Amino acid sequence: MYTIKNYFIFIIMLFIGLHIQSQAIYKTIDSDRLGGSRELKIQLPRNYNPEEKHSYPLIIVLDGDYLFEPIAGNIDYQSYWEDIPDCIVVGVNQSETREEDFFYGKEAFFPLETGAAFYEFIAAELLPFIEDNYNASNFRIVVGHDLSANFINYYLFKDDPIFRGYVALSPDFAPEMMGRLKERLSILEHETFYYMATADADIRAVRTAVLEADALFTSIENENFLYRFDDFDDANHYSLVGQGIPKALNQIFTLFKPISAKEYSEKVLTFEGTPFEYLTKKYDDIEHFYGFEKKLIENDIRAIAAASNKKDDSESLKSLSKLVNKTFPKSMLSAYYSGLYNEKYGSLKKALLLYKSGLLLEPSQSITKDIMLDKMYEIQDEIDR
């Protein structure tokens, strides 16, 4: 019988398998600001190629000693299924320097002395180090928990914030931080994601402050402030991290996600333009919003093909087949969708030839040799009638 225990064993084994595929790289960075060196954990996307021009979102994880692995595991898992983009994840180990790194003054409550040095280390040394050595984009996310979740907020007060996404898991706010944040978030000039979470069994003082902060943030009227808050049941100060991470990633990368059944029915089919124009706009919006190009995925191809057929839109299906040919010239996808167009709007004999040619190409996630053969037999029967 399938039990909860079996489920958790499956999840653990799944993440072990994913971890094998994407082992962390350990690096040491020398810092003039800190007067020493820091240990980093770095996870690169699967099939990462430094020679490619493609750039990847950068996720900086404070408290990397314990927070890096759950973040990196979630990124690897969700990007494998194309729900979010591949990302570069960098964890900063702080087990021996945590109190010093997050130190703030007792009068102004802003980073001071060792805290100010660590603040400058992130902006002036760590980011340039990563960007000089890896294909990181300007779309950056910073993640913190507890004290580090408070610290990440200080980067919002820069005239031109260096991060676009902030993930504050049970933040232990400094005095006056909440009021200052409300003022700052109310006047943001660029779209900024902010995720915050607490739980019913969180540390009492922290939970009280976080709920107060949520009330303040919810009242903000600024379309550039993209906010989500979660208050988890049956979770404490530490277990809420596991629930909050995927929620935060889903919020930040909502626009990037594959076309869902809901998006298909509520947006694709009701779009004023053609289905192919919807696809083009979606991918253009992703590039504009996140600053990197999304590769065409099979899920979206299927959705646009289905909408084109439903609307009897021959031009959309034709344009889609051309795009698939250009994007996947060695895949069965190219022959399949070219054949599909000719089957519906062109010539059955040409469609048959295209399906036959597809047998010599590489199968994809959804188009296999068996599917191509089924289409061939179906078309041949049509021709013979």
XYZ file of C-alpha atoms in Angstrom:
385
model
C 0.000 0.000 0.000
C 1.232 3.501 -0.855
C 1.832 5.390 2.396
C 3.047 8.813 3.493
C 6.341 7.128 4.414
C 6.679 5.767 0.865
C 5.986 9.242 -0.487
C 8.729 10.867 1.551
C 11.177 8.107 0.601
C 10.355 8.795 -3.045
C 10.911 12.542 -2.610
C 14.230 11.979 -0.838
C 15.449 9.597 -3.541
C 14.315 12.025 -6.229
C 16.340 14.864 -4.761
C 19.343 12.569 -4.290
C 19.121 11.746 -8.000
C 18.865 15.403 -8.912
C 21.804 16.247 -6.650
C 23.956 13.669 -8.443
C 23.168 15.417 -11.715
C 24.050 18.860 -10.388
C 26.832 18.711 -7.814
C 27.827 21.946 -6.120
C 31.099 23.644 -7.017
C 33.057 24.932 -4.036
C 34.991 28.174 -4.523
C 36.928 30.537 -2.298
C 36.762 34.280 -2.910
C 39.256 36.713 -1.419
C 37.682 39.903 -0.100
C 39.343 43.242 0.532
C 36.164 44.505 2.187
C 36.085 41.643 4.657
C 39.845 41.384 5.060
C 39.790 37.658 4.390
C 38.188 34.996 2.240
C 34.747 33.410 1.990
C 33.606 29.965 0.974
C 30.993 29.763 -1.761
C 28.758 26.970 -3.029
C 27.823 27.298 -6.693
C 25.316 25.282 -8.710
C 25.320 25.741 -12.479
C 22.468 24.660 -14.783
C 22.560 21.202 -16.283
C 24.323 21.186 -19.644
C 25.839 24.576 -18.781
C 28.206 25.666 -21.537
C 30.450 28.653 -20.773
C 30.980 29.197 -24.516
C 27.292 29.865 -25.151
C 26.028 33.438 -25.104
C 22.921 32.411 -23.165
C 22.767 34.020 -19.711
C 21.002 32.719 -16.606
C 19.213 34.347 -13.666
C 21.455 34.600 -10.607
C 20.241 33.585 -7.163
C 22.343 34.680 -4.186
C 21.643 32.640 -1.048
C 22.737 34.035 2.314
C 23.160 31.539 5.153
C 24.433 29.214 2.449
C 25.611 26.674 5.044
C 22.069 25.359 5.401
C 19.934 27.332 2.931
C 21.848 26.612 -0.286
C 20.827 22.955 -0.686
C 17.025 23.439 -0.452
C 17.217 26.390 -2.849
C 19.502 24.606 -5.322
C 17.419 21.426 -5.164
C 14.193 23.279 -5.915
C 15.800 25.195 -8.766
C 17.184 22.024 -10.311
C 13.896 20.138 -9.958
C 11.558 22.844 -11.266
C 13.855 23.869 -14.118
C 14.128 20.219 -15.190
C 10.370 20.283 -15.832
C 10.644 23.722 -17.493
C 8.432 25.383 -14.872
C 11.147 27.927 -14.160
C 14.316 28.881 -16.059
C 17.709 27.337 -15.436
C 19.505 29.470 -12.852
C 22.937 29.952 -11.368
C 22.705 29.514 -7.589
C 25.409 30.877 -5.285
C 25.440 30.238 -1.548
C 27.595 32.232 0.865
C 28.754 30.183 3.857
C 28.396 32.181 7.079
C 28.284 29.709 9.954
C 31.261 31.310 11.719
C 30.586 34.948 10.796
C 26.809 35.222 10.844
C 26.460 37.695 13.730
C 29.225 39.932 12.373
C 27.941 39.831 8.798
C 24.432 40.953 9.742
C 25.481 43.532 12.322
C 23.611 46.843 12.253
C 23.993 49.983 14.345
C 21.838 50.493 17.422
C 20.971 54.071 16.502
C 20.276 54.177 12.743
C 19.650 50.395 12.478
C 21.537 50.159 9.176
C 24.577 47.916 8.502
C 27.577 49.131 10.453
C 31.232 48.082 10.763
C 31.386 44.323 9.928
C 27.799 44.448 8.658
C 28.616 47.343 6.332
C 31.673 45.456 5.099
C 29.587 42.394 4.280
C 26.981 44.589 2.561
C 29.688 46.006 0.299
C 31.225 42.565 -0.233
C 28.032 41.282 -1.866
C 27.590 44.260 -4.189
C 31.196 45.187 -4.990
C 33.004 41.837 -4.910
C 30.743 38.796 -5.029
C 28.517 39.879 -7.929
C 31.470 40.959 -10.140
C 33.255 37.684 -9.302
C 30.268 35.598 -10.420
C 29.619 37.701 -13.533
C 33.296 37.543 -14.566
C 33.370 33.755 -14.303
C 29.866 32.612 -15.245
C 27.087 33.565 -17.679
C 24.891 35.344 -15.149
C 22.172 37.739 -16.269
C 21.144 41.002 -14.601
C 18.012 39.338 -13.248
C 19.108 38.643 -9.680
C 17.293 37.190 -6.680
C 18.493 37.220 -3.078
C 17.281 34.775 -0.421
C 17.545 34.953 3.356
C 16.153 33.368 6.507
C 15.786 34.931 9.931
C 18.618 37.503 10.356
C 19.680 37.199 6.719
C 16.042 37.720 5.632
C 16.200 41.074 7.392
C 19.585 41.891 5.862
C 18.498 41.421 2.246
C 16.100 44.355 2.665
C 18.968 46.817 2.926
C 19.649 46.364 -0.793
C 16.230 47.815 -1.541
C 17.356 51.177 -0.213
C 19.963 51.647 -2.927
C 19.000 54.217 -5.571
C 19.244 51.463 -8.163
C 18.639 48.139 -6.341
C 20.924 45.334 -7.503
C 18.276 42.625 -6.995
C 14.903 42.186 -8.696
C 13.604 39.469 -6.383
C 13.671 39.222 -2.569
C 12.777 36.050 -0.677
C 12.413 36.782 3.045
C 11.731 33.585 4.985
C 10.644 34.394 8.549
C 12.588 37.674 8.661
C 13.799 38.913 12.050
C 13.255 42.610 11.316
C 15.544 45.298 12.669
C 13.839 48.180 14.498
C 12.130 50.628 12.121
C 12.689 48.301 9.177
C 8.997 47.674 8.475
C 8.050 51.341 8.257
C 11.075 52.154 6.135
C 10.273 49.261 3.817
C 6.709 50.427 3.329
C 7.955 53.857 2.266
C 10.570 52.412 -0.075
C 8.355 49.761 -1.639
C 5.661 52.361 -2.290
C 7.930 54.310 -4.668
C 9.696 51.506 -6.550
C 10.179 52.477 -10.188
C 10.961 48.981 -11.525
C 9.053 45.717 -11.130
C 10.337 44.081 -7.967
C 9.286 40.722 -6.549
C 8.974 40.405 -2.799
C 8.080 37.143 -1.072
C 7.651 36.769 2.686
C 6.551 33.849 4.834
C 5.889 32.845 8.409
C 4.108 29.893 10.049
C 1.744 29.148 12.921
C 4.593 27.706 15.040
C 7.175 30.322 14.056
C 9.109 32.112 16.819
C 6.402 34.178 18.497
C 8.089 37.595 18.333
C 9.187 37.039 14.733
C 5.719 35.882 13.681
C 4.050 38.911 15.296
C 6.377 41.288 13.453
C 5.965 39.479 10.127
C 2.171 39.606 10.355
C 2.417 43.325 11.119
C 4.700 43.781 8.118
C 2.264 41.892 5.881
C -0.532 44.271 6.888
C 1.687 47.210 5.924
C 2.857 45.697 2.638
C -0.645 44.634 1.589
C -1.764 48.270 1.787
C 0.918 49.423 -0.680
C -0.491 50.682 -3.988
C 2.358 50.379 -6.443
C 2.065 48.225 -9.555
C 5.845 47.728 -9.543
C 5.671 46.022 -6.136
C 4.883 42.359 -6.857
C 4.152 40.881 -3.469
C 3.168 37.489 -2.098
C 2.818 36.372 1.510
C 2.298 32.906 3.002
C 1.357 31.919 6.543
C 1.838 28.162 6.736
C -0.058 25.769 8.996
C 1.739 23.008 10.892
C 5.181 24.498 10.304
C 7.802 26.132 12.484
C 10.649 28.614 12.060
C 12.745 26.069 10.177
C 10.299 23.773 8.365
C 8.536 26.742 6.727
C 11.647 27.141 4.562
C 10.830 23.950 2.673
C 7.301 25.164 1.928
C 8.212 28.749 1.162
C 10.942 28.198 -1.426
C 8.777 26.649 -4.199
C 6.025 29.213 -3.504
C 8.515 32.040 -3.910
C 9.939 30.630 -7.128
C 6.453 30.158 -8.556
C 5.607 33.783 -7.789
C 8.796 35.195 -9.254
C 8.654 33.122 -12.441
C 4.887 33.161 -13.046
C 5.243 34.772 -16.478
C 7.915 32.253 -17.483
C 5.789 29.194 -16.750
C 4.547 26.935 -19.581
C 1.055 27.585 -20.916
C -1.308 25.892 -18.476
C -4.841 24.652 -19.093
C -6.139 27.780 -17.369
C -3.944 30.111 -19.444
C -4.973 28.249 -22.597
C -8.707 28.642 -21.978
C -8.685 32.106 -20.389
C -5.945 33.843 -22.377
C -4.859 31.977 -25.522
C -8.348 31.258 -26.836
C -9.666 34.700 -25.920
C -6.648 36.629 -27.236
C -7.603 39.333 -29.731
C -4.814 38.336 -32.102
C -3.939 34.910 -33.491
C -2.613 32.017 -31.376
C 0.835 32.436 -32.949
C 0.805 36.146 -32.094
C -0.003 35.190 -28.493
C 3.031 32.895 -28.407
C 5.277 35.602 -29.849
C 4.028 38.171 -27.345
C 4.448 35.794 -24.409
C 8.080 35.082 -25.271
C 8.813 38.749 -26.014
C 7.321 39.710 -22.637
C 9.498 37.135 -20.891
C 12.649 38.512 -22.504
C 11.654 42.100 -21.676
C 10.650 41.318 -18.099
C 13.445 38.961 -17.067
C 16.197 40.154 -19.388
C 16.882 36.756 -20.960
C 15.409 34.761 -23.821
C 13.254 31.720 -23.163
C 13.830 28.718 -25.384
C 10.735 27.418 -27.155
C 9.309 24.412 -25.289
C 7.101 21.548 -26.441
C 4.290 22.294 -24.006
C 3.779 25.734 -25.552
C 4.064 24.354 -29.097
C 1.270 21.865 -28.366
C -0.921 24.557 -26.818
C -0.577 26.925 -29.775
C -1.113 24.092 -32.271
C -4.288 23.076 -30.432
C -5.557 26.674 -30.402
C -4.753 27.071 -34.107
C -6.730 23.933 -34.917
C -9.615 24.971 -32.678
C -9.804 28.380 -34.366
C -9.132 26.870 -37.809
C -6.244 29.323 -38.156
C -4.067 28.037 -40.989
C -1.595 30.945 -40.851
C -0.872 30.393 -37.170
C -0.234 26.698 -37.720
C 1.963 27.482 -40.719
C 3.978 30.078 -38.770
C 4.287 27.680 -35.841
C 5.610 24.887 -38.076
C 8.225 27.261 -39.541
C 9.327 28.313 -36.051
C 9.586 24.689 -34.911
C 11.626 23.825 -38.032
C 14.003 26.665 -37.272
C 14.297 25.868 -33.570
C 14.414 22.060 -33.737
C 15.805 21.154 -37.215
C 17.132 17.754 -36.052
C 14.077 16.768 -34.027
C 10.956 14.846 -35.006
C 9.104 17.957 -33.879
C 10.021 19.738 -37.110
C 8.660 16.985 -39.338
C 5.623 16.411 -37.151
C 4.325 19.990 -37.138
C 5.162 20.563 -40.805
C 3.257 17.374 -41.552
C 0.394 18.498 -39.335
C 0.042 21.751 -41.276
C 0.096 20.025 -44.665
C -2.300 17.354 -43.452
C -4.880 19.961 -42.493
C -4.332 22.731 -45.024
C -1.981 21.446 -47.715
C -1.419 18.053 -49.281
C -1.895 14.643 -47.713
C 0.900 13.195 -49.863
C 3.319 15.899 -48.737
C 2.258 15.337 -45.152
C 2.985 11.611 -45.561
C 6.475 12.346 -46.893
C 7.152 14.695 -43.995
C 6.063 12.109 -41.425
C 8.282 9.508 -43.137
C 11.249 11.880 -43.069
C 10.703 12.361 -39.363
C 11.601 8.728 -38.701
C 15.225 9.629 -39.427
C 15.236 12.460 -36.888
C 15.672 12.502 -33.119
C 12.589 11.844 -30.951
C 11.452 14.555 -28.541
C 9.697 14.464 -25.173
C 6.291 14.063 -26.813
C 6.930 12.984 -30.420
C 8.285 9.457 -30.834
C 8.762 6.985 -33.654
C 5.482 5.276 -32.746
C 3.569 8.544 -33.045
C 5.132 9.242 -36.442
C 4.216 5.744 -37.636
C 0.636 6.180 -36.421
C 0.366 9.422 -38.409
C 1.789 7.703 -41.507
C -0.741 4.853 -41.333
C -3.560 7.329 -40.722
C -2.594 9.470 -43.737
C -2.051 6.430 -45.960
C -5.551 5.222 -45.126
C -6.921 8.647 -46.066
C -5.066 8.590 -49.385
C -6.225 5.030 -50.206
C -9.894 5.837 -49.697
